[in-house]
């Protein structure tokens, strides 16, 4: 059974990169070696793996990767930290949450 991994790495500049691979160890090594000069992570090395999840269905992995790419930074951090309360809070309507902060 082949596995597919959706992963979040943190770059040297503190930004996050989200990707998908079928060989997580190899892919993180590739990010740190800097195989492609035009890649997002090339000038942001070294990178550090912060979170990953494995899938047997590549379609499901792609779906999750796209979903995570649309998340806010704070929501990604909540996932990495396994802070489920914050993850739920940040999943609510952004406008609704933003109004609570202003009060």
mmCIF file of N, CA and C in Angstrom:
data_model
loop_
_atom_site.group_PDB
_atom_site.id
_atom_site.type_symbol
_atom_site.label_atom_id
_atom_site.label_comp_id
_atom_site.label_asym_id
_atom_site.label_seq_id
_atom_site.Cartn_x
_atom_site.Cartn_y
_atom_site.Cartn_z
ATOM 1 N N UNK A 1 0.851 -1.169 0.000
ATOM 2 C CA UNK A 1 0.000 0.000 0.000
ATOM 3 C C UNK A 1 0.902 1.241 0.000
ATOM 4 N N UNK A 2 0.664 2.115 -0.932
ATOM 5 C CA UNK A 2 1.440 3.332 -1.063
ATOM 6 C C UNK A 2 0.850 4.425 -0.178
ATOM 7 N N UNK A 3 1.731 5.178 0.482
ATOM 8 C CA UNK A 3 1.292 6.280 1.329
ATOM 9 C C UNK A 3 1.650 7.610 0.684
ATOM 10 N N UNK A 4 0.817 8.593 0.956
ATOM 11 C CA UNK A 4 1.030 9.955 0.506
ATOM 12 C C UNK A 4 1.008 10.842 1.744
ATOM 13 N N UNK A 5 1.924 11.783 1.795
ATOM 14 C CA UNK A 5 2.061 12.641 2.963
ATOM 15 C C UNK A 5 1.792 14.092 2.586
ATOM 16 N N UNK A 6 0.947 14.730 3.377
ATOM 17 C CA UNK A 6 0.767 16.173 3.303
ATOM 18 C C UNK A 6 1.587 16.695 4.474
ATOM 19 N N UNK A 7 2.386 17.721 4.221
ATOM 20 C CA UNK A 7 3.301 18.184 5.254
ATOM 21 C C UNK A 7 3.368 19.708 5.303
ATOM 22 N N UNK A 8 3.756 20.201 6.478
ATOM 23 C CA UNK A 8 4.025 21.622 6.672
ATOM 24 C C UNK A 8 5.461 21.727 7.159
ATOM 25 N N UNK A 9 6.247 22.547 6.456
ATOM 26 C CA UNK A 9 7.594 22.833 6.918
ATOM 27 C C UNK A 9 7.673 24.320 7.242
ATOM 28 N N UNK A 10 8.517 24.626 8.201
ATOM 29 C CA UNK A 10 8.765 26.025 8.544
ATOM 30 C C UNK A 10 10.131 26.400 7.988
ATOM 31 N N UNK A 11 10.169 27.508 7.279
ATOM 32 C CA UNK A 11 11.397 27.978 6.655
ATOM 33 C C UNK A 11 12.182 28.859 7.624
ATOM 34 N N UNK A 12 13.420 29.128 7.244
ATOM 35 C CA UNK A 12 14.306 29.965 8.067
ATOM 36 C C UNK A 12 13.684 31.338 8.353
ATOM 37 N N UNK A 13 12.901 31.859 7.406
ATOM 38 C CA UNK A 13 12.274 33.175 7.588
ATOM 39 C C UNK A 13 10.948 33.091 8.350
ATOM 40 N N UNK A 14 10.668 31.915 8.943
ATOM 41 C CA UNK A 14 9.465 31.655 9.741
ATOM 42 C C UNK A 14 8.203 31.432 8.905
ATOM 43 N N UNK A 15 8.298 31.514 7.593
ATOM 44 C CA UNK A 15 7.126 31.233 6.749
ATOM 45 C C UNK A 15 6.897 29.728 6.689
ATOM 46 N N UNK A 16 5.689 29.361 6.277
ATOM 47 C CA UNK A 16 5.346 27.947 6.139
ATOM 48 C C UNK A 16 5.227 27.583 4.667
ATOM 49 N N UNK A 17 5.581 26.333 4.385
ATOM 50 C CA UNK A 17 5.397 25.774 3.057
ATOM 51 C C UNK A 17 4.615 24.479 3.247
ATOM 52 N N UNK A 18 3.609 24.274 2.422
ATOM 53 C CA UNK A 18 2.784 23.067 2.494
ATOM 54 C C UNK A 18 2.960 22.300 1.200
ATOM 55 N N UNK A 19 3.176 21.005 1.332
ATOM 56 C CA UNK A 19 3.377 20.185 0.147
ATOM 57 C C UNK A 19 2.828 18.788 0.321
ATOM 58 N N UNK A 20 3.026 17.999 -0.723
ATOM 59 C CA UNK A 20 2.571 16.603 -0.733
ATOM 60 C C UNK A 20 3.682 15.766 -1.362
ATOM 61 N N UNK A 21 3.865 14.563 -0.856
ATOM 62 C CA UNK A 21 4.905 13.677 -1.366
ATOM 63 C C UNK A 21 4.559 12.230 -1.037
ATOM 64 N N UNK A 22 5.244 11.317 -1.688
ATOM 65 C CA UNK A 22 5.092 9.904 -1.336
ATOM 66 C C UNK A 22 6.328 9.395 -0.580
ATOM 67 N N UNK A 23 7.304 10.283 -0.343
ATOM 68 C CA UNK A 23 8.506 9.941 0.419
ATOM 69 C C UNK A 23 8.900 11.171 1.242
ATOM 70 N N UNK A 24 8.424 11.235 2.458
ATOM 71 C CA UNK A 24 8.574 12.430 3.289
ATOM 72 C C UNK A 24 10.043 12.730 3.603
ATOM 73 N N UNK A 25 10.784 11.729 3.997
ATOM 74 C CA UNK A 25 12.198 11.931 4.351
ATOM 75 C C UNK A 25 12.991 12.483 3.160
ATOM 76 N N UNK A 26 12.789 11.900 1.990
ATOM 77 C CA UNK A 26 13.469 12.355 0.786
ATOM 78 C C UNK A 26 13.086 13.790 0.447
ATOM 79 N N UNK A 27 11.801 14.095 0.568
ATOM 80 C CA UNK A 27 11.316 15.419 0.171
ATOM 81 C C UNK A 27 11.864 16.520 1.087
ATOM 82 N N UNK A 28 11.931 16.261 2.382
ATOM 83 C CA UNK A 28 12.485 17.258 3.307
ATOM 84 C C UNK A 28 13.967 17.466 2.995
ATOM 85 N N UNK A 29 14.671 16.394 2.712
ATOM 86 C CA UNK A 29 16.076 16.482 2.322
ATOM 87 C C UNK A 29 16.227 17.319 1.049
ATOM 88 N N UNK A 30 15.353 17.098 0.078
ATOM 89 C CA UNK A 30 15.396 17.871 -1.166
ATOM 90 C C UNK A 30 15.182 19.361 -0.901
ATOM 91 N N UNK A 31 14.255 19.681 -0.022
ATOM 92 C CA UNK A 31 14.025 21.089 0.332
ATOM 93 C C UNK A 31 15.306 21.690 0.915
ATOM 94 N N UNK A 32 15.966 20.956 1.796
ATOM 95 C CA UNK A 32 17.158 21.484 2.466
ATOM 96 C C UNK A 32 18.391 21.515 1.571
ATOM 97 N N UNK A 33 18.466 20.616 0.619
ATOM 98 C CA UNK A 33 19.579 20.633 -0.332
ATOM 99 C C UNK A 33 19.417 21.807 -1.295
ATOM 100 N N UNK A 34 18.179 22.095 -1.670
ATOM 101 C CA UNK A 34 17.911 23.192 -2.593
ATOM 102 C C UNK A 34 18.123 22.792 -4.036
ATOM 103 N N UNK A 35 17.385 21.814 -4.488
ATOM 104 C CA UNK A 35 17.545 21.298 -5.847
ATOM 105 C C UNK A 35 17.140 22.298 -6.928
ATOM 106 N N UNK A 36 16.132 23.098 -6.648
ATOM 107 C CA UNK A 36 15.621 24.040 -7.657
ATOM 108 C C UNK A 36 15.789 25.472 -7.160
ATOM 109 N N UNK A 37 16.557 26.260 -7.882
ATOM 110 C CA UNK A 37 16.834 27.644 -7.466
ATOM 111 C C UNK A 37 15.598 28.533 -7.491
ATOM 112 N N UNK A 38 14.597 28.155 -8.284
ATOM 113 C CA UNK A 38 13.377 28.965 -8.358
ATOM 114 C C UNK A 38 12.284 28.487 -7.398
ATOM 115 N N UNK A 39 12.593 27.495 -6.560
ATOM 116 C CA UNK A 39 11.621 26.960 -5.607
ATOM 117 C C UNK A 39 11.437 27.921 -4.434
ATOM 118 N N UNK A 40 10.250 27.931 -3.867
ATOM 119 C CA UNK A 40 9.919 28.812 -2.741
ATOM 120 C C UNK A 40 10.912 28.654 -1.597
ATOM 121 N N UNK A 41 11.297 27.437 -1.292
ATOM 122 C CA UNK A 41 12.133 27.188 -0.119
ATOM 123 C C UNK A 41 13.627 27.410 -0.369
ATOM 124 N N UNK A 42 14.041 27.590 -1.605
ATOM 125 C CA UNK A 42 15.471 27.653 -1.917
ATOM 126 C C UNK A 42 16.203 28.712 -1.095
ATOM 127 N N UNK A 43 15.704 29.932 -1.066
ATOM 128 C CA UNK A 43 16.357 31.024 -0.329
ATOM 129 C C UNK A 43 15.909 31.086 1.127
ATOM 130 N N UNK A 44 15.089 30.141 1.537
ATOM 131 C CA UNK A 44 14.554 30.138 2.900
ATOM 132 C C UNK A 44 15.055 28.935 3.698
ATOM 133 N N UNK A 45 16.124 28.335 3.248
ATOM 134 C CA UNK A 45 16.700 27.172 3.935
ATOM 135 C C UNK A 45 17.519 27.607 5.134
ATOM 136 N N UNK A 46 17.632 26.751 6.140
ATOM 137 C CA UNK A 46 17.093 25.397 6.216
ATOM 138 C C UNK A 46 15.596 25.413 6.570
ATOM 139 N N UNK A 47 14.960 24.301 6.270
ATOM 140 C CA UNK A 47 13.557 24.131 6.611
ATOM 141 C C UNK A 47 13.444 23.037 7.667
ATOM 142 N N UNK A 48 12.348 23.080 8.412
ATOM 143 C CA UNK A 48 12.124 22.093 9.470
ATOM 144 C C UNK A 48 10.701 21.562 9.366
ATOM 145 N N UNK A 49 10.573 20.252 9.382
ATOM 146 C CA UNK A 49 9.258 19.624 9.347
ATOM 147 C C UNK A 49 8.521 19.936 10.638
ATOM 148 N N UNK A 50 7.301 20.463 10.508
ATOM 149 C CA UNK A 50 6.502 20.833 11.674
ATOM 150 C C UNK A 50 5.277 19.945 11.854
ATOM 151 N N UNK A 51 4.745 19.420 10.756
ATOM 152 C CA UNK A 51 3.508 18.629 10.831
ATOM 153 C C UNK A 51 3.395 17.786 9.573
ATOM 154 N N UNK A 52 2.805 16.608 9.712
ATOM 155 C CA UNK A 52 2.463 15.804 8.537
ATOM 156 C C UNK A 52 1.330 14.856 8.872
ATOM 157 N N UNK A 53 0.673 14.418 7.833
ATOM 158 C CA UNK A 53 -0.391 13.417 7.943
ATOM 159 C C UNK A 53 -0.238 12.489 6.743
ATOM 160 N N UNK A 54 -0.491 11.212 6.949
ATOM 161 C CA UNK A 54 -0.376 10.250 5.848
ATOM 162 C C UNK A 54 -1.754 9.828 5.352
ATOM 163 N N UNK A 55 -1.811 9.521 4.060
ATOM 164 C CA UNK A 55 -3.048 9.126 3.388
ATOM 165 C C UNK A 55 -2.749 7.968 2.450
ATOM 166 N N UNK A 56 -3.743 7.119 2.251
ATOM 167 C CA UNK A 56 -3.604 6.059 1.258
ATOM 168 C C UNK A 56 -4.234 6.465 -0.068
ATOM 169 N N UNK A 57 -5.112 7.430 -0.022
ATOM 170 C CA UNK A 57 -5.799 7.908 -1.224
ATOM 171 C C UNK A 57 -5.159 9.227 -1.674
ATOM 172 N N UNK A 58 -4.506 9.242 -2.833
ATOM 173 C CA UNK A 58 -3.854 10.475 -3.281
ATOM 174 C C UNK A 58 -4.827 11.634 -3.487
ATOM 175 N N UNK A 59 -6.038 11.342 -3.887
ATOM 176 C CA UNK A 59 -7.044 12.398 -4.071
ATOM 177 C C UNK A 59 -7.368 13.087 -2.753
ATOM 178 N N UNK A 60 -7.464 12.313 -1.696
ATOM 179 C CA UNK A 60 -7.735 12.871 -0.371
ATOM 180 C C UNK A 60 -6.548 13.728 0.092
ATOM 181 N N UNK A 61 -5.339 13.258 -0.150
ATOM 182 C CA UNK A 61 -4.143 14.015 0.229
ATOM 183 C C UNK A 61 -4.104 15.357 -0.506
ATOM 184 N N UNK A 62 -4.398 15.354 -1.780
ATOM 185 C CA UNK A 62 -4.409 16.594 -2.575
ATOM 186 C C UNK A 62 -5.477 17.551 -2.045
ATOM 187 N N UNK A 63 -6.624 17.000 -1.705
ATOM 188 C CA UNK A 63 -7.723 17.808 -1.167
ATOM 189 C C UNK A 63 -7.300 18.500 0.134
ATOM 190 N N UNK A 64 -6.642 17.770 1.017
ATOM 191 C CA UNK A 64 -6.193 18.327 2.294
ATOM 192 C C UNK A 64 -5.083 19.355 2.068
ATOM 193 N N UNK A 65 -4.173 19.062 1.173
ATOM 194 C CA UNK A 65 -3.098 20.018 0.870
ATOM 195 C C UNK A 65 -3.680 21.359 0.414
ATOM 196 N N UNK A 66 -4.620 21.311 -0.492
ATOM 197 C CA UNK A 66 -5.243 22.547 -0.993
ATOM 198 C C UNK A 66 -5.983 23.281 0.114
ATOM 199 N N UNK A 67 -6.643 22.521 0.964
ATOM 200 C CA UNK A 67 -7.386 23.116 2.079
ATOM 201 C C UNK A 67 -6.431 23.855 3.017
ATOM 202 N N UNK A 68 -5.327 23.205 3.395
ATOM 203 C CA UNK A 68 -4.369 23.806 4.313
ATOM 204 C C UNK A 68 -3.727 25.056 3.724
ATOM 205 N N UNK A 69 -3.493 25.051 2.430
ATOM 206 C CA UNK A 69 -2.882 26.211 1.779
ATOM 207 C C UNK A 69 -3.771 27.443 1.885
ATOM 208 N N UNK A 70 -5.066 27.243 2.047
ATOM 209 C CA UNK A 70 -5.995 28.355 2.185
ATOM 210 C C UNK A 70 -6.163 28.854 3.611
ATOM 211 N N UNK A 71 -5.564 28.166 4.562
ATOM 212 C CA UNK A 71 -5.705 28.529 5.963
ATOM 213 C C UNK A 71 -4.832 29.734 6.323
ATOM 214 N N UNK A 72 -5.254 30.443 7.351
ATOM 215 C CA UNK A 72 -4.462 31.549 7.890
ATOM 216 C C UNK A 72 -3.242 30.981 8.620
ATOM 217 N N UNK A 73 -2.263 31.831 8.833
ATOM 218 C CA UNK A 73 -1.056 31.427 9.554
ATOM 219 C C UNK A 73 -1.409 30.935 10.964
ATOM 220 N N UNK A 74 -2.278 31.668 11.657
ATOM 221 C CA UNK A 74 -2.607 31.285 13.032
ATOM 222 C C UNK A 74 -3.324 29.932 13.079
ATOM 223 N N UNK A 75 -4.090 29.627 12.067
ATOM 224 C CA UNK A 75 -4.775 28.338 12.028
ATOM 225 C C UNK A 75 -3.771 27.207 11.774
ATOM 226 N N UNK A 76 -2.793 27.459 10.922
ATOM 227 C CA UNK A 76 -1.732 26.468 10.687
ATOM 228 C C UNK A 76 -0.943 26.222 11.968
ATOM 229 N N UNK A 77 -0.642 27.286 12.703
ATOM 230 C CA UNK A 77 0.089 27.141 13.962
ATOM 231 C C UNK A 77 -0.731 26.335 14.965
ATOM 232 N N UNK A 78 -2.019 26.583 15.030
ATOM 233 C CA UNK A 78 -2.898 25.817 15.934
ATOM 234 C C UNK A 78 -2.861 24.327 15.575
ATOM 235 N N UNK A 79 -2.855 24.009 14.292
ATOM 236 C CA UNK A 79 -2.770 22.607 13.861
ATOM 237 C C UNK A 79 -1.432 22.011 14.279
ATOM 238 N N UNK A 80 -0.345 22.719 14.001
ATOM 239 C CA UNK A 80 0.991 22.237 14.348
ATOM 240 C C UNK A 80 1.097 21.993 15.852
ATOM 241 N N UNK A 81 0.555 22.895 16.628
ATOM 242 C CA UNK A 81 0.619 22.788 18.094
ATOM 243 C C UNK A 81 -0.452 21.864 18.672
ATOM 244 N N UNK A 82 -1.295 21.330 17.810
ATOM 245 C CA UNK A 82 -2.406 20.470 18.224
ATOM 246 C C UNK A 82 -3.292 21.169 19.251
ATOM 247 N N UNK A 83 -3.484 22.452 19.038
ATOM 248 C CA UNK A 83 -4.344 23.260 19.903
ATOM 249 C C UNK A 83 -5.743 23.254 19.279
ATOM 250 N N UNK A 84 -6.499 22.231 19.605
ATOM 251 C CA UNK A 84 -7.788 21.999 18.947
ATOM 252 C C UNK A 84 -8.800 23.103 19.246
ATOM 253 N N UNK A 85 -8.746 23.673 20.451
ATOM 254 C CA UNK A 85 -9.672 24.760 20.779
ATOM 255 C C UNK A 85 -9.430 25.964 19.873
ATOM 256 N N UNK A 86 -8.174 26.336 19.705
ATOM 257 C CA UNK A 86 -7.844 27.472 18.837
ATOM 258 C C UNK A 86 -8.173 27.140 17.383
ATOM 259 N N UNK A 87 -7.923 25.914 16.976
ATOM 260 C CA UNK A 87 -8.221 25.514 15.602
ATOM 261 C C UNK A 87 -9.713 25.682 15.317
ATOM 262 N N UNK A 88 -10.534 25.281 16.252
ATOM 263 C CA UNK A 88 -11.984 25.445 16.106
ATOM 264 C C UNK A 88 -12.350 26.922 16.101
ATOM 265 N N UNK A 89 -11.763 27.675 17.026
ATOM 266 C CA UNK A 89 -12.045 29.106 17.116
ATOM 267 C C UNK A 89 -11.682 29.808 15.805
ATOM 268 N N UNK A 90 -10.530 29.488 15.257
ATOM 269 C CA UNK A 90 -10.079 30.132 14.025
ATOM 270 C C UNK A 90 -10.815 29.627 12.794
ATOM 271 N N UNK A 91 -11.553 28.542 12.953
ATOM 272 C CA UNK A 91 -12.332 27.999 11.841
ATOM 273 C C UNK A 91 -13.671 28.712 11.687
ATOM 274 N N UNK A 92 -14.055 29.468 12.693
ATOM 275 C CA UNK A 92 -15.310 30.209 12.619
ATOM 276 C C UNK A 92 -15.161 31.354 11.633
ATOM 277 N N UNK A 93 -16.269 31.927 11.285
ATOM 278 C CA UNK A 93 -16.288 33.045 10.351
ATOM 279 C C UNK A 93 -15.290 34.117 10.781
ATOM 280 N N UNK A 94 -14.355 34.454 9.907
ATOM 281 C CA UNK A 94 -13.292 35.404 10.226
ATOM 282 C C UNK A 94 -13.856 36.753 10.675
ATOM 283 N N UNK A 95 -14.875 37.248 10.004
ATOM 284 C CA UNK A 95 -15.483 38.528 10.359
ATOM 285 C C UNK A 95 -16.060 38.454 11.761
ATOM 286 N N UNK A 96 -16.728 37.356 12.076
ATOM 287 C CA UNK A 96 -17.305 37.170 13.405
ATOM 288 C C UNK A 96 -16.203 37.186 14.458
ATOM 289 N N UNK A 97 -15.091 36.475 14.207
ATOM 290 C CA UNK A 97 -13.999 36.415 15.160
ATOM 291 C C UNK A 97 -13.328 37.778 15.294
ATOM 292 N N UNK A 98 -13.133 38.457 14.180
ATOM 293 C CA UNK A 98 -12.485 39.760 14.170
ATOM 294 C C UNK A 98 -13.275 40.773 15.003
ATOM 295 N N UNK A 99 -14.594 40.687 14.960
ATOM 296 C CA UNK A 99 -15.425 41.588 15.759
ATOM 297 C C UNK A 99 -15.221 41.376 17.260
ATOM 298 N N UNK A 100 -14.963 40.158 17.666
ATOM 299 C CA UNK A 100 -14.726 39.862 19.081
ATOM 300 C C UNK A 100 -13.430 40.514 19.559
ATOM 301 N N UNK A 101 -12.452 40.571 18.688
ATOM 302 C CA UNK A 101 -11.164 41.161 19.059
ATOM 303 C C UNK A 101 -11.305 42.664 19.277
ATOM 304 N N UNK A 102 -12.111 43.323 18.460
ATOM 305 C CA UNK A 102 -12.247 44.763 18.513
ATOM 306 C C UNK A 102 -12.977 45.246 19.763
ATOM 307 N N UNK A 103 -13.790 44.395 20.364
ATOM 308 C CA UNK A 103 -14.596 44.816 21.524
ATOM 309 C C UNK A 103 -13.779 44.975 22.766
#
